[in-house]
XYZ file of N, CA and C in Angstrom:
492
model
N -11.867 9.381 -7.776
C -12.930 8.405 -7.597
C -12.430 7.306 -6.670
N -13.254 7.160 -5.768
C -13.285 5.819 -4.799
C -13.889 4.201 -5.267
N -13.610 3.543 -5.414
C -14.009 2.319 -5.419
C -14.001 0.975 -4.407
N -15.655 1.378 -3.743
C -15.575 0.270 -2.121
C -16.255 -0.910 -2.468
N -15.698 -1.850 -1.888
C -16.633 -3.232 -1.968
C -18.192 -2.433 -0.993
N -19.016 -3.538 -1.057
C -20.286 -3.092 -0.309
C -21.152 -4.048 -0.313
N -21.850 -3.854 0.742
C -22.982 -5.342 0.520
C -23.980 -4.447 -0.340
N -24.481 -5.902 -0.929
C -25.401 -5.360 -2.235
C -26.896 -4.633 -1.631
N -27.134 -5.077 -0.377
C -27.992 -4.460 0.367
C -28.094 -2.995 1.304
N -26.800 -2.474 0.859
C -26.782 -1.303 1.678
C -27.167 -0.033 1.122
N -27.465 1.065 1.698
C -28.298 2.266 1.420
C -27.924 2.825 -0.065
N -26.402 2.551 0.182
C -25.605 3.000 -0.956
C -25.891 2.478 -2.222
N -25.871 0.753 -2.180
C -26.260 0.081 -3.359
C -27.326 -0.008 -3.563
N -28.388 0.580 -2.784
C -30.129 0.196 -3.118
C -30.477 1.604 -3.572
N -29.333 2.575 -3.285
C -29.940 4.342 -3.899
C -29.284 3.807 -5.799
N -27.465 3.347 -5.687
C -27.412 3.481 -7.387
C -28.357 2.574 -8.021
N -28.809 1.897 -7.087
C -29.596 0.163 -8.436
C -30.742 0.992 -8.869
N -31.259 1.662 -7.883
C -32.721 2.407 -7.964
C -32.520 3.899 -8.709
N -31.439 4.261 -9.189
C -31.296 5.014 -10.465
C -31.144 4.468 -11.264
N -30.817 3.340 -11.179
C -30.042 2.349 -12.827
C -31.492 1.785 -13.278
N -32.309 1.800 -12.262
C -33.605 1.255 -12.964
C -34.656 2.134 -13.537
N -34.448 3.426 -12.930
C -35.261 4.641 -13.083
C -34.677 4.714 -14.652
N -33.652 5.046 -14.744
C -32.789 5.201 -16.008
C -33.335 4.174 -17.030
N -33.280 2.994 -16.667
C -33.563 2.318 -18.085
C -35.027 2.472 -18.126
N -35.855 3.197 -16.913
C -37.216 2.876 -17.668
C -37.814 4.117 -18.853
N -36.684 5.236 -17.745
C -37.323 6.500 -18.646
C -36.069 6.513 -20.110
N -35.302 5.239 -20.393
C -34.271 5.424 -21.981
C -35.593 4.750 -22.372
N -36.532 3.316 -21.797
C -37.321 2.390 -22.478
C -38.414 2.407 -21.953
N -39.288 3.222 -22.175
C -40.776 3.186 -21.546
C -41.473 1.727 -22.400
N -41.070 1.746 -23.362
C -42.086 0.725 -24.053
C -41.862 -0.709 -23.423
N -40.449 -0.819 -22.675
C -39.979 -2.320 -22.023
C -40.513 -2.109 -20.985
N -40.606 -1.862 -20.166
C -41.029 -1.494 -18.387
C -39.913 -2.312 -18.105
N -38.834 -2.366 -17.838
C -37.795 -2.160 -17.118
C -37.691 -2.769 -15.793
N -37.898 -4.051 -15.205
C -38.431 -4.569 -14.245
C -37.473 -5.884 -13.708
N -36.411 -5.326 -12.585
C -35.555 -6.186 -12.470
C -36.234 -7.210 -11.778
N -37.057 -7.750 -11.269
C -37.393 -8.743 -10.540
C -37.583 -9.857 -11.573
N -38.221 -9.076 -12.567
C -38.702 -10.197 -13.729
C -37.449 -10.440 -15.018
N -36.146 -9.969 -14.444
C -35.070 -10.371 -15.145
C -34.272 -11.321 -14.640
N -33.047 -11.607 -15.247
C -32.468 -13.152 -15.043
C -31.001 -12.256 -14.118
N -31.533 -11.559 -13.331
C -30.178 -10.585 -12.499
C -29.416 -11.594 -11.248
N -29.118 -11.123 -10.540
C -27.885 -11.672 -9.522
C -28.661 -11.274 -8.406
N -29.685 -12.306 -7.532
C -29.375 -12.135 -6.397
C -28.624 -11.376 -4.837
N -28.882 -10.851 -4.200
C -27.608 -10.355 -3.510
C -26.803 -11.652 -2.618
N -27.352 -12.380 -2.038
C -26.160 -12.968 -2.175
C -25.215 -13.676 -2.746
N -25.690 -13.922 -4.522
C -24.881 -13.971 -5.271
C -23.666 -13.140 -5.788
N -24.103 -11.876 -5.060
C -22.388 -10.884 -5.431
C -22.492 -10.628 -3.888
N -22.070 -11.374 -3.088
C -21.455 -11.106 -1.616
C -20.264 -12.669 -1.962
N -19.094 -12.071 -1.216
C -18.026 -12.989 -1.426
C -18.323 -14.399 -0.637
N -18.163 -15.439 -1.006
C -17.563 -15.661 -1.537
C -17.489 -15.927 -3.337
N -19.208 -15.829 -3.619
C -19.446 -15.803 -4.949
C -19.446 -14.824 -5.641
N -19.265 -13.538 -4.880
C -19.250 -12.284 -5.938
C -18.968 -10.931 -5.241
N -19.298 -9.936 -5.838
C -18.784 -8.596 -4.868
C -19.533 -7.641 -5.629
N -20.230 -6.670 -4.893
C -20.903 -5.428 -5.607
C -19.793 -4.197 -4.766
N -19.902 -3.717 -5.988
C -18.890 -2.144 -5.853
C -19.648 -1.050 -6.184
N -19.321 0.310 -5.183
C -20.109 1.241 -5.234
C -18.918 2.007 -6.389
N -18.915 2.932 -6.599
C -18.157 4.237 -6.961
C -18.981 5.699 -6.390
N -17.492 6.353 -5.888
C -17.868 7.464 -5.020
C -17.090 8.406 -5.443
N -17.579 9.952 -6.171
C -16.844 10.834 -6.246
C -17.488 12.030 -5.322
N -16.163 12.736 -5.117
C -16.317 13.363 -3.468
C -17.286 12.834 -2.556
N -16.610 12.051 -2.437
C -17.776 11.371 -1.085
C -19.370 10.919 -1.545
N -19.765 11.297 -2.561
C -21.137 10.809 -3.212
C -21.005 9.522 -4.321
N -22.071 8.986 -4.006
C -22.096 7.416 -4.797
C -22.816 7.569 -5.683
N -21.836 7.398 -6.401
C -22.278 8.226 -8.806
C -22.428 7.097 -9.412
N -22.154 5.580 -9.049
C -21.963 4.555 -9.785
C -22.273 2.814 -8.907
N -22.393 1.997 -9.932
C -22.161 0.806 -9.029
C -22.126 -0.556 -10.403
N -21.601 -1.445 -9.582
C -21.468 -3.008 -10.143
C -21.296 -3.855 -9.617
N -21.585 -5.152 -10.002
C -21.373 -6.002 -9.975
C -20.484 -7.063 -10.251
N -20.277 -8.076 -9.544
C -19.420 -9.361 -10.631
C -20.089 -10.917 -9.366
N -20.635 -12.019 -10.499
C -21.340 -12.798 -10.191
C -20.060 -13.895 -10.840
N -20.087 -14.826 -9.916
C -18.287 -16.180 -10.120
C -19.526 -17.353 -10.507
N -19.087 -17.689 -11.485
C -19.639 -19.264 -12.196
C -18.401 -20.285 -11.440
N -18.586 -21.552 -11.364
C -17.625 -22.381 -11.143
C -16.745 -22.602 -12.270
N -17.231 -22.511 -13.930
C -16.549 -22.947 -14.899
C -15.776 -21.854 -15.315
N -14.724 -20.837 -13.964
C -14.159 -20.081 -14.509
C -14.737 -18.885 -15.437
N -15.766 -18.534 -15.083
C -16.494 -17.371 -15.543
C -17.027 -16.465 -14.573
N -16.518 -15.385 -15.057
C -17.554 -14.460 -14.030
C -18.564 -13.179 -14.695
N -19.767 -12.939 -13.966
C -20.991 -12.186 -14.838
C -20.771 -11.013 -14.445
N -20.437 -9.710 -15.154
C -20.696 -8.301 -14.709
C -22.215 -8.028 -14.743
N -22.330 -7.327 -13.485
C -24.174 -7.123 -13.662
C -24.227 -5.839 -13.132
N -25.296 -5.072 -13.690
C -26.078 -3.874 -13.128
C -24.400 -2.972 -12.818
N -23.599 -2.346 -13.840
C -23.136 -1.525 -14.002
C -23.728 -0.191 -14.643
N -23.594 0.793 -13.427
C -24.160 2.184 -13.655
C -23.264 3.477 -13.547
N -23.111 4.536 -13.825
C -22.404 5.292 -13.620
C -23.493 6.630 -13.828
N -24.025 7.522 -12.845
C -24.602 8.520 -12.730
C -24.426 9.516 -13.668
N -25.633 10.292 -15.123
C -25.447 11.317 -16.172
C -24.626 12.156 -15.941
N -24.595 12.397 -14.502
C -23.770 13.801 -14.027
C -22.534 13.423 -13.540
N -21.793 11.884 -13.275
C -20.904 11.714 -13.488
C -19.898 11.145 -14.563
N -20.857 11.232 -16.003
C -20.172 10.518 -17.031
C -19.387 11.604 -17.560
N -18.132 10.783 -18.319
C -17.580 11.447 -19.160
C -16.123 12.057 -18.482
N -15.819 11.231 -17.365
C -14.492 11.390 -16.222
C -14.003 9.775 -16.534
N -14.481 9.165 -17.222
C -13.859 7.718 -17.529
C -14.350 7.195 -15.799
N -14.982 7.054 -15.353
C -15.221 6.186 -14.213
C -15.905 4.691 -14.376
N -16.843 5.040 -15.714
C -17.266 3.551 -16.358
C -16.345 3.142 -16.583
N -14.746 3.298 -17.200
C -13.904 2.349 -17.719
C -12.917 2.160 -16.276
N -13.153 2.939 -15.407
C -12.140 2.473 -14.167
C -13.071 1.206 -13.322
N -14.300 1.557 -12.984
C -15.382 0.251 -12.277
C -14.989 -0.931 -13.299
N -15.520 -0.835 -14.378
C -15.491 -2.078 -15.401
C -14.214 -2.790 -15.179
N -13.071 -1.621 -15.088
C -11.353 -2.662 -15.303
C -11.639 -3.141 -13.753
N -11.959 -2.609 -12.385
C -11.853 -3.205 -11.431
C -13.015 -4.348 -11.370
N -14.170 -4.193 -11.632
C -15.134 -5.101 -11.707
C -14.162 -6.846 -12.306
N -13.418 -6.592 -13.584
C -12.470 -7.660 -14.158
C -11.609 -7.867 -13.565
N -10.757 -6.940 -12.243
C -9.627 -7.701 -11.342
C -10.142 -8.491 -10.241
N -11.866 -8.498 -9.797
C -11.918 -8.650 -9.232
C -12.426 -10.756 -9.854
N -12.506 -10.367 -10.865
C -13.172 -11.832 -11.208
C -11.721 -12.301 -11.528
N -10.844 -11.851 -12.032
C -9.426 -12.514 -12.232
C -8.958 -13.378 -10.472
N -8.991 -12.067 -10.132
C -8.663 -12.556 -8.683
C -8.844 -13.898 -7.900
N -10.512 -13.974 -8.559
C -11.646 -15.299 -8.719
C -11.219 -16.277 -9.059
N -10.192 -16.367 -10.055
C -9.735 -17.520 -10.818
C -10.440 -17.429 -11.993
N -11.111 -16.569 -12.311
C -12.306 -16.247 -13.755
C -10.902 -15.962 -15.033
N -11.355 -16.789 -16.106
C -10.664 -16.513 -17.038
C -11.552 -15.900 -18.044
N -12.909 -15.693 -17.829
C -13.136 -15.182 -18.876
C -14.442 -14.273 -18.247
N -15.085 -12.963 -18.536
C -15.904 -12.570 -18.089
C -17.009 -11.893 -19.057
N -17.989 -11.594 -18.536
C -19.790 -12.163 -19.820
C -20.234 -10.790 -19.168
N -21.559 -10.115 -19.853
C -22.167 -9.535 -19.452
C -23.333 -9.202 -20.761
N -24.396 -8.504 -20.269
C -25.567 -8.255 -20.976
C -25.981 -7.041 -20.952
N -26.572 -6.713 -22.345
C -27.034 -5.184 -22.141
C -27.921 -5.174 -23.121
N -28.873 -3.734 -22.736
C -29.683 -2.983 -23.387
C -29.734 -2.410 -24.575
N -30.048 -1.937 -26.051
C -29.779 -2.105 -27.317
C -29.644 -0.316 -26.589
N -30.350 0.490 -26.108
C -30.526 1.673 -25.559
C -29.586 2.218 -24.845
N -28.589 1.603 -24.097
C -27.511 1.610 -23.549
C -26.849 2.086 -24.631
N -26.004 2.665 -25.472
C -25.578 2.982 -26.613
C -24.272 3.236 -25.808
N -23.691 3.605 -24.827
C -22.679 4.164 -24.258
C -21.988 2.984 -23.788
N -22.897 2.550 -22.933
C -22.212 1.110 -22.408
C -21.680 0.001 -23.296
N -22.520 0.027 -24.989
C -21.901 -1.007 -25.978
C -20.732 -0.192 -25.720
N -20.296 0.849 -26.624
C -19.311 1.621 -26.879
C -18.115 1.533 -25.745
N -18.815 1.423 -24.485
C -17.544 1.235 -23.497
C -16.758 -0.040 -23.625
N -17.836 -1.555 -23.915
C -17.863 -2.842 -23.749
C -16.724 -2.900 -24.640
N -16.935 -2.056 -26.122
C -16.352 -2.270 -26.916
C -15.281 -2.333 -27.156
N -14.840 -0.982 -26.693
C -13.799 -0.099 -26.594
C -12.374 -0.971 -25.855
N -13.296 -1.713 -24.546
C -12.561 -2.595 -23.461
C -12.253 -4.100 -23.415
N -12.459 -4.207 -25.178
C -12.319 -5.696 -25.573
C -13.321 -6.375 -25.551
N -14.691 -6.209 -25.290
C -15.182 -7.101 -25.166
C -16.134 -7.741 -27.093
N -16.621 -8.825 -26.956
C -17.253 -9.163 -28.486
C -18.354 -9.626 -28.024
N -19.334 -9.199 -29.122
C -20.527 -9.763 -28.777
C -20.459 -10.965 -29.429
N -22.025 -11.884 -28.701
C -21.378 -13.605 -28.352
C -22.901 -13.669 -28.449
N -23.281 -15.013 -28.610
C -24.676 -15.795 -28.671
C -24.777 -15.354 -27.292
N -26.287 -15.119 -27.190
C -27.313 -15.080 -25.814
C -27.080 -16.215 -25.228
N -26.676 -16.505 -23.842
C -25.966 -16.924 -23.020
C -26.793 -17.097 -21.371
N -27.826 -16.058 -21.426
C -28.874 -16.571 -20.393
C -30.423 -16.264 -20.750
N -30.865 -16.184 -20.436
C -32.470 -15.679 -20.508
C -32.668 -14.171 -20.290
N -32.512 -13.252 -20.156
C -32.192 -12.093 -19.554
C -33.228 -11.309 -20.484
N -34.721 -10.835 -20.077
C -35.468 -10.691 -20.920
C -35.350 -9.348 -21.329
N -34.720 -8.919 -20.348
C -34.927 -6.943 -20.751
C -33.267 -6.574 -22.002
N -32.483 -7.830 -22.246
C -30.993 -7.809 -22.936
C -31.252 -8.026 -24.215
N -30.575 -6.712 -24.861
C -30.656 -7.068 -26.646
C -28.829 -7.496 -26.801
N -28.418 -7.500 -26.144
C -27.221 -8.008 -26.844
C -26.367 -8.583 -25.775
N -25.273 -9.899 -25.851
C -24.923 -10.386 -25.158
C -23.205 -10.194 -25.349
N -22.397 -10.165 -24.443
C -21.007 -9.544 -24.809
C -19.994 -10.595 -23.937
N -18.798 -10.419 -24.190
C -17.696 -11.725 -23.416
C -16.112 -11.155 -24.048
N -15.255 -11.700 -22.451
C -14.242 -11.098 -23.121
C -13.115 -12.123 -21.697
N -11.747 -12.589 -22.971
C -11.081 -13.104 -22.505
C -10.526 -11.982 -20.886
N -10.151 -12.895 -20.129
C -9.516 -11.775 -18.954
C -7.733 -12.050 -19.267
N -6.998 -11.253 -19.589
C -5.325 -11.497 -19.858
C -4.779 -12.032 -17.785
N -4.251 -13.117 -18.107
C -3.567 -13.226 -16.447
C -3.119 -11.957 -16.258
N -2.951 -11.898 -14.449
C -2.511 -10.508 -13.831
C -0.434 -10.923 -14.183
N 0.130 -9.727 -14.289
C 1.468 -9.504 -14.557
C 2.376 -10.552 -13.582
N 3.070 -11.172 -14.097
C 3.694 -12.239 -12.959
C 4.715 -11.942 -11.525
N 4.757 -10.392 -12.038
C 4.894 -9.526 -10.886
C 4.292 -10.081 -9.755
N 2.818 -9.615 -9.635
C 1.785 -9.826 -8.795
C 1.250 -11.114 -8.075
N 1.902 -11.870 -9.083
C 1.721 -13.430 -8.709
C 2.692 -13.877 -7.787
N 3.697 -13.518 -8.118
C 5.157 -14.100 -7.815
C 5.969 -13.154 -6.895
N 5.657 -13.810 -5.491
C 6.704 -12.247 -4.246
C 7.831 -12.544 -4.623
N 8.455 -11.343 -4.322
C 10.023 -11.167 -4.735
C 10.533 -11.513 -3.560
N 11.967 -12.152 -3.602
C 12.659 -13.284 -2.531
C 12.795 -12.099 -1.473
Protein backbone atom coordinates (compact mmCIF):
# COMPACT_ATOMS: atom_id res chain seq x y z
CA UNK A 1 0.00 0.00 0.00
CA UNK A 2 0.96 3.57 -1.00
CA UNK A 3 0.19 6.47 1.03
CA UNK A 4 0.23 10.10 -1.05
CA UNK A 5 -0.51 13.43 0.27
CA UNK A 6 -3.14 14.97 -2.34
CA UNK A 7 -5.15 17.94 -2.76
CA UNK A 8 -8.49 17.31 -1.39
CA UNK A 9 -9.80 18.36 -4.78
CA UNK A 10 -8.29 15.94 -7.02
CA UNK A 11 -9.93 13.14 -9.16
CA UNK A 12 -8.51 10.77 -6.75
CA UNK A 13 -9.98 12.35 -3.58
CA UNK A 14 -13.40 13.32 -5.13
CA UNK A 15 -13.73 9.37 -6.58
CA UNK A 16 -12.85 7.91 -2.53
CA UNK A 17 -15.12 10.82 -0.74
CA UNK A 18 -17.86 9.88 -3.31
CA UNK A 19 -17.72 6.17 -2.19
CA UNK A 20 -17.45 7.08 1.46
CA UNK A 21 -20.70 8.84 0.93
CA UNK A 22 -22.40 6.29 -1.28
CA UNK A 23 -21.40 3.88 1.58
CA UNK A 24 -22.84 5.61 4.44
CA UNK A 25 -26.01 6.22 2.59
CA UNK A 26 -26.67 2.70 1.47
CA UNK A 27 -25.24 1.36 5.68
CA UNK A 28 -28.08 4.50 6.60
CA UNK A 29 -30.87 5.09 4.29
CA UNK A 30 -32.99 6.40 7.09
CA UNK A 31 -30.10 9.40 7.76
CA UNK A 32 -29.58 10.59 4.11
CA UNK A 33 -26.08 10.93 4.54
CA UNK A 34 -25.36 14.45 3.29
CA UNK A 35 -21.94 15.92 3.69
CA UNK A 36 -22.69 19.44 2.86
CA UNK A 37 -25.15 19.58 5.68
CA UNK A 38 -22.43 18.19 8.11
CA UNK A 39 -19.90 19.97 10.33
CA UNK A 40 -16.88 18.35 7.78
CA UNK A 41 -13.51 20.06 6.76
CA UNK A 42 -13.54 22.23 4.03
CA UNK A 43 -10.81 21.57 1.43
CA UNK A 44 -8.82 24.05 2.21
CA UNK A 45 -8.91 23.20 5.60
CA UNK A 46 -6.85 19.86 4.98
CA UNK A 47 -4.40 21.54 2.40
CA UNK A 48 -1.12 22.39 4.37
CA UNK A 49 -0.63 24.52 5.99
CA UNK A 50 -3.76 23.57 8.12
CA UNK A 51 -4.15 20.06 7.16
CA UNK A 52 -3.44 17.26 4.58
CA UNK A 53 -5.81 14.74 2.83
CA UNK A 54 -4.23 11.31 2.02
CA UNK A 55 -5.22 8.99 -0.62
CA UNK A 56 -4.30 5.16 -0.13
CA UNK A 57 -3.37 3.19 -3.22
CA UNK A 58 -3.10 -0.50 -3.63
CA UNK A 59 -1.57 -1.55 -6.94
CA UNK A 60 -1.82 1.59 -8.30
CA UNK A 61 -5.73 1.95 -7.46
CA UNK A 62 -7.11 4.38 -4.80
CA UNK A 63 -8.98 1.93 -2.11
CA UNK A 64 -8.95 4.55 0.65
CA UNK A 65 -8.65 8.16 1.91
CA UNK A 66 -8.32 10.76 4.98
CA UNK A 67 -8.03 13.38 6.41
CA UNK A 68 -6.38 15.48 9.31
CA UNK A 69 -7.79 19.10 10.08
CA UNK A 70 -4.84 21.27 12.78
CA UNK A 71 -6.80 23.32 15.55
CA UNK A 72 -4.40 25.97 16.99
CA UNK A 73 -4.96 24.49 20.61
CA UNK A 74 -2.75 21.62 19.64
CA UNK A 75 -5.42 19.41 18.28
CA UNK A 76 -5.88 17.85 15.24
CA UNK A 77 -9.44 16.39 13.55
CA UNK A 78 -9.29 13.05 11.56
CA UNK A 79 -12.06 13.37 8.95
CA UNK A 80 -13.71 11.30 6.22
CA UNK A 81 -11.50 8.16 6.70
CA UNK A 82 -12.45 5.39 4.18
CA UNK A 83 -10.98 2.30 3.15
CA UNK A 84 -12.74 0.48 0.06
CA UNK A 85 -15.06 -3.26 1.05
CA UNK A 86 -12.76 -4.84 -1.35
CA UNK A 87 -9.84 -3.52 0.26
CA UNK A 88 -10.60 -4.27 3.92
CA UNK A 89 -9.17 -6.67 6.00
CA UNK A 90 -5.14 -6.06 4.75
CA UNK A 91 -4.95 -3.66 7.88
CA UNK A 92 -4.74 -0.51 5.59
CA UNK A 93 -7.37 1.29 7.94
CA UNK A 94 -4.83 0.87 10.77
CA UNK A 95 -1.76 1.93 8.49
CA UNK A 96 -3.82 5.49 7.05
CA UNK A 97 -5.12 6.11 10.67
CA UNK A 98 -1.29 5.63 12.29
CA UNK A 99 -0.11 7.96 9.34
CA UNK A 100 -3.12 10.28 9.42
CA UNK A 101 -1.61 10.71 13.57
CA UNK A 102 2.14 11.31 12.33
CA UNK A 103 0.98 13.64 10.37
CA UNK A 104 -0.84 15.79 13.14
CA UNK A 105 2.16 14.98 15.56
CA UNK A 106 4.34 16.43 13.04
CA UNK A 107 1.73 19.50 13.47
CA UNK A 108 2.69 19.99 16.91
CA UNK A 109 -0.92 18.21 17.71
CA UNK A 110 -0.79 16.55 20.99
CA UNK A 111 -3.85 15.19 20.92
CA UNK A 112 -6.16 14.00 18.03
CA UNK A 113 -10.42 13.83 17.88
CA UNK A 114 -12.54 12.33 15.44
CA UNK A 115 -16.32 11.39 14.84
CA UNK A 116 -18.27 8.59 13.69
CA UNK A 117 -21.29 6.80 12.65
CA UNK A 118 -23.05 4.30 15.27
CA UNK A 119 -23.17 2.04 11.69
CA UNK A 120 -19.59 2.25 11.16
CA UNK A 121 -19.17 -0.79 13.53
CA UNK A 122 -15.61 -1.46 12.04
CA UNK A 123 -14.28 1.88 12.30
CA UNK A 124 -15.39 2.01 16.31
CA UNK A 125 -13.53 -1.29 16.55
CA UNK A 126 -10.50 0.13 14.67
CA UNK A 127 -10.71 3.59 16.85
CA UNK A 128 -10.69 1.29 19.57
CA UNK A 129 -8.33 -1.05 19.06
CA UNK A 130 -5.79 2.19 18.29
CA UNK A 131 -6.32 3.84 21.63
CA UNK A 132 -8.68 5.94 21.06
CA UNK A 133 -11.86 6.72 24.04
CA UNK A 134 -14.93 7.92 23.47
CA UNK A 135 -15.35 11.61 24.82
CA UNK A 136 -18.39 14.17 25.08
CA UNK A 137 -19.62 15.49 21.57
CA UNK A 138 -17.16 18.00 20.76
CA UNK A 139 -18.72 19.60 17.52
CA UNK A 140 -22.07 19.68 15.94
CA UNK A 141 -21.58 16.96 13.45
CA UNK A 142 -25.18 15.96 12.70
CA UNK A 143 -24.78 12.68 10.83
CA UNK A 144 -22.08 11.47 14.33
CA UNK A 145 -23.35 9.08 16.99
CA UNK A 146 -20.28 8.94 18.79
CA UNK A 147 -17.38 11.17 19.45
CA UNK A 148 -13.72 9.64 20.06
CA UNK A 149 -10.04 11.31 21.20
CA UNK A 150 -6.80 10.05 21.81
CA UNK A 151 -3.59 11.27 23.42
CA UNK A 152 -0.75 11.34 20.46
CA UNK A 153 2.67 9.66 22.45
CA UNK A 154 5.76 12.24 21.23
CA UNK A 155 7.69 10.83 18.13
CA UNK A 156 10.96 8.65 19.53
CA UNK A 157 13.76 11.17 20.42
CA UNK A 158 15.60 9.48 17.80
CA UNK A 159 13.66 11.45 15.25
CA UNK A 160 13.79 14.59 17.01
CA UNK A 161 17.32 14.72 17.81
CA UNK A 162 20.13 14.36 14.56
CA UNK A 163 22.89 12.39 15.52
CA UNK A 164 26.29 14.54 15.75
Amino acid sequence: MELNQVDPESPDARRCLAAYVCELNRRAPRRGFDPRQGATAEPHEVRPPHGAFVVAYLDGEAVGCGAVKHHPQHVSDIKRMWVAEAARGQGLGRRLLAHLEDLAREHGSTHVRLETNDVLREAIALYRSAGYLEVDRFNAEPFADRWFAKPLDPPPLAAIVPEP
